[in-house]
mmCIF file of C-alpha atoms in Angstrom:
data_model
loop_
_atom_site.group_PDB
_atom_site.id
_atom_site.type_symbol
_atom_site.label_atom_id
_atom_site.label_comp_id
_atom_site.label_asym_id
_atom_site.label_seq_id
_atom_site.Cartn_x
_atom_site.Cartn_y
_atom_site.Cartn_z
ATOM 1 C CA UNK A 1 15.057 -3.914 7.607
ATOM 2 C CA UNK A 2 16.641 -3.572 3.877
ATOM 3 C CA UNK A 3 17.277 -0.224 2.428
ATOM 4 C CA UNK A 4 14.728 1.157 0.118
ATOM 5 C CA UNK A 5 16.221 0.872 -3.756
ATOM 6 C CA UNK A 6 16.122 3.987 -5.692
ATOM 7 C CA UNK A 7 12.785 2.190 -7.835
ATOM 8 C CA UNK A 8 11.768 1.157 -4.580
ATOM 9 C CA UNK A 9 11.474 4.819 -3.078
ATOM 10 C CA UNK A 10 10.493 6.581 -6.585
ATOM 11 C CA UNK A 11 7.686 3.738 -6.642
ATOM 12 C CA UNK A 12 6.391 4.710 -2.618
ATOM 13 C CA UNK A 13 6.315 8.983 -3.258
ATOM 14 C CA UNK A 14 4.235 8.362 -6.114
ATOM 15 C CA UNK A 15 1.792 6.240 -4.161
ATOM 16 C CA UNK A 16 2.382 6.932 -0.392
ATOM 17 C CA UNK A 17 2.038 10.416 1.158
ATOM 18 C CA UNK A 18 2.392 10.769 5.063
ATOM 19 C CA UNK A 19 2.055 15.175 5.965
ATOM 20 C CA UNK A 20 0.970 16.055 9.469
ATOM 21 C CA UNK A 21 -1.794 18.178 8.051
ATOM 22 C CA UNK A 22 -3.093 15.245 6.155
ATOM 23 C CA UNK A 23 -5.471 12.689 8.063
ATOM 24 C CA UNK A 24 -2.750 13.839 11.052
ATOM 25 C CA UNK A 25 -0.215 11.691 9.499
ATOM 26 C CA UNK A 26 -1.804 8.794 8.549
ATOM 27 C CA UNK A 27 -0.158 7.120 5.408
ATOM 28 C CA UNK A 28 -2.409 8.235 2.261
ATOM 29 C CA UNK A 29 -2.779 7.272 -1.538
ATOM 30 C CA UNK A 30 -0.582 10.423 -2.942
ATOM 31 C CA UNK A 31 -3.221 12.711 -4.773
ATOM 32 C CA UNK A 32 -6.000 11.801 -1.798
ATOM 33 C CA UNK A 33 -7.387 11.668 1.606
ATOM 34 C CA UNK A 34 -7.720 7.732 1.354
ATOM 35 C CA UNK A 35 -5.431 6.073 4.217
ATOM 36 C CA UNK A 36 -3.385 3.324 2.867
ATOM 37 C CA UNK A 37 -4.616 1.186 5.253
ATOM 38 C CA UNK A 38 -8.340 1.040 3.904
ATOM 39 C CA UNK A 39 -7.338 -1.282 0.790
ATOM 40 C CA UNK A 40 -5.702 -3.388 3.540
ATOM 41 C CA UNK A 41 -8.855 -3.358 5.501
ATOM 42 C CA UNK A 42 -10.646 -4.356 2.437
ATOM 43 C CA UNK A 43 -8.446 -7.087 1.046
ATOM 44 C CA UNK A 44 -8.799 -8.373 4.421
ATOM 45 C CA UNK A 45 -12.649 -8.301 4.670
ATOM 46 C CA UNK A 46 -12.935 -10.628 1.529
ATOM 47 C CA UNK A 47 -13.789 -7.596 -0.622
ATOM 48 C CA UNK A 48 -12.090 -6.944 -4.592
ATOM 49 C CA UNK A 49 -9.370 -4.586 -5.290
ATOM 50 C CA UNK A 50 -12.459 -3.946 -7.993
ATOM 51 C CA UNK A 51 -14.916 -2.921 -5.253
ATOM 52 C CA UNK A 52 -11.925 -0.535 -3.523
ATOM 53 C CA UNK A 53 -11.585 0.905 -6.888
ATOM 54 C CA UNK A 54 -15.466 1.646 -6.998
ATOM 55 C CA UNK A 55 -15.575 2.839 -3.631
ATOM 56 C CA UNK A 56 -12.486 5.066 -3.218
ATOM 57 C CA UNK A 57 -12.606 6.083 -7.036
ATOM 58 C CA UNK A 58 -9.810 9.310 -6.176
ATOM 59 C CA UNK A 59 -7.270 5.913 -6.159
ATOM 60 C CA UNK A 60 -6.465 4.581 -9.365
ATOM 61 C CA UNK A 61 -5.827 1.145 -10.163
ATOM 62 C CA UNK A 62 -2.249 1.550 -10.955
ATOM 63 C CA UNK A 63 -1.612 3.253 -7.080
ATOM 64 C CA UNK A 64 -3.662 0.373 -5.383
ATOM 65 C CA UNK A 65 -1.278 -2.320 -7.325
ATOM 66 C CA UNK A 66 1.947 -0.217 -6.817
ATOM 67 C CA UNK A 67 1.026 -0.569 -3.634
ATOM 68 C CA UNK A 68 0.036 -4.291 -3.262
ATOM 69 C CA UNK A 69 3.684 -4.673 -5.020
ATOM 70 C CA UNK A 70 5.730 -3.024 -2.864
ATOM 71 C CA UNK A 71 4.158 -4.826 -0.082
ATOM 72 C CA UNK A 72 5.041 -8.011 -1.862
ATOM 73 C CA UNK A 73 8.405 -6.934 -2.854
ATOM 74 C CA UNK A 74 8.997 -5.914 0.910
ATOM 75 C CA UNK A 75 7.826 -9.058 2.587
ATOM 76 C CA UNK A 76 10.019 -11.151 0.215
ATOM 77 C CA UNK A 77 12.858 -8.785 1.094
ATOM 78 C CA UNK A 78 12.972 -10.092 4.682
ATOM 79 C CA UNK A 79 16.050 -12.046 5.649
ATOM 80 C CA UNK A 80 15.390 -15.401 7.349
ATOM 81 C CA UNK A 81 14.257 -18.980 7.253
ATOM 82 C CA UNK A 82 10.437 -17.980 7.331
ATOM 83 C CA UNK A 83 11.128 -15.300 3.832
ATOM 84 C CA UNK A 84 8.032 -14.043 2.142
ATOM 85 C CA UNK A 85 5.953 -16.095 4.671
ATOM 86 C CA UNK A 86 3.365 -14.523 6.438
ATOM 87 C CA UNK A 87 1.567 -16.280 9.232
ATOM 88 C CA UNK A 88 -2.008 -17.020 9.672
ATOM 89 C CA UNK A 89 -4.307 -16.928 13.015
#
């Protein structure tokens, strides 16, 4: 996997936060108790990043899309004939 850039890792401490004493590691928004993974679950589920937002309103709108970038930015990042592909079941 690529190195992190310098934007790249400034961009992930000010939205990820992963502490032990925190949700027992789980990857959090920074600034909350909301695992990373529930916008995923949501996205998934057919639901709005608007309805996250309302839900989960300790995450701003500017974390959830940091997020949803670096995501992007690390998929296309991948090295290989299937880059920034992502397969479907």
């Amino acid at each position: 996997m690529p190195e992190l850039s310098e934007s790249s890792r400034q961009m992930k401490s000010n939205v990820v936060h992963t502490d032990p004493d925190v949700m027992h590691g789980t990857p959090v928004f920074l600034g909350t108790r909301v695992p990373i993974g529930t916008l995923w679950d949501y996205l998934e589920a057919g639901e709005s990043l608007k309805d996250f937002l309302v839900d989960f309103p300790s995450v701003s709108r500017k974390q959830a899309e940091a997020l949803i970038r670096q995501a992007r930015h690390a998929l296309s990042a991948q090295d290989g004939p299937e880059q920034g592909r992502v397969a479907c079941e």
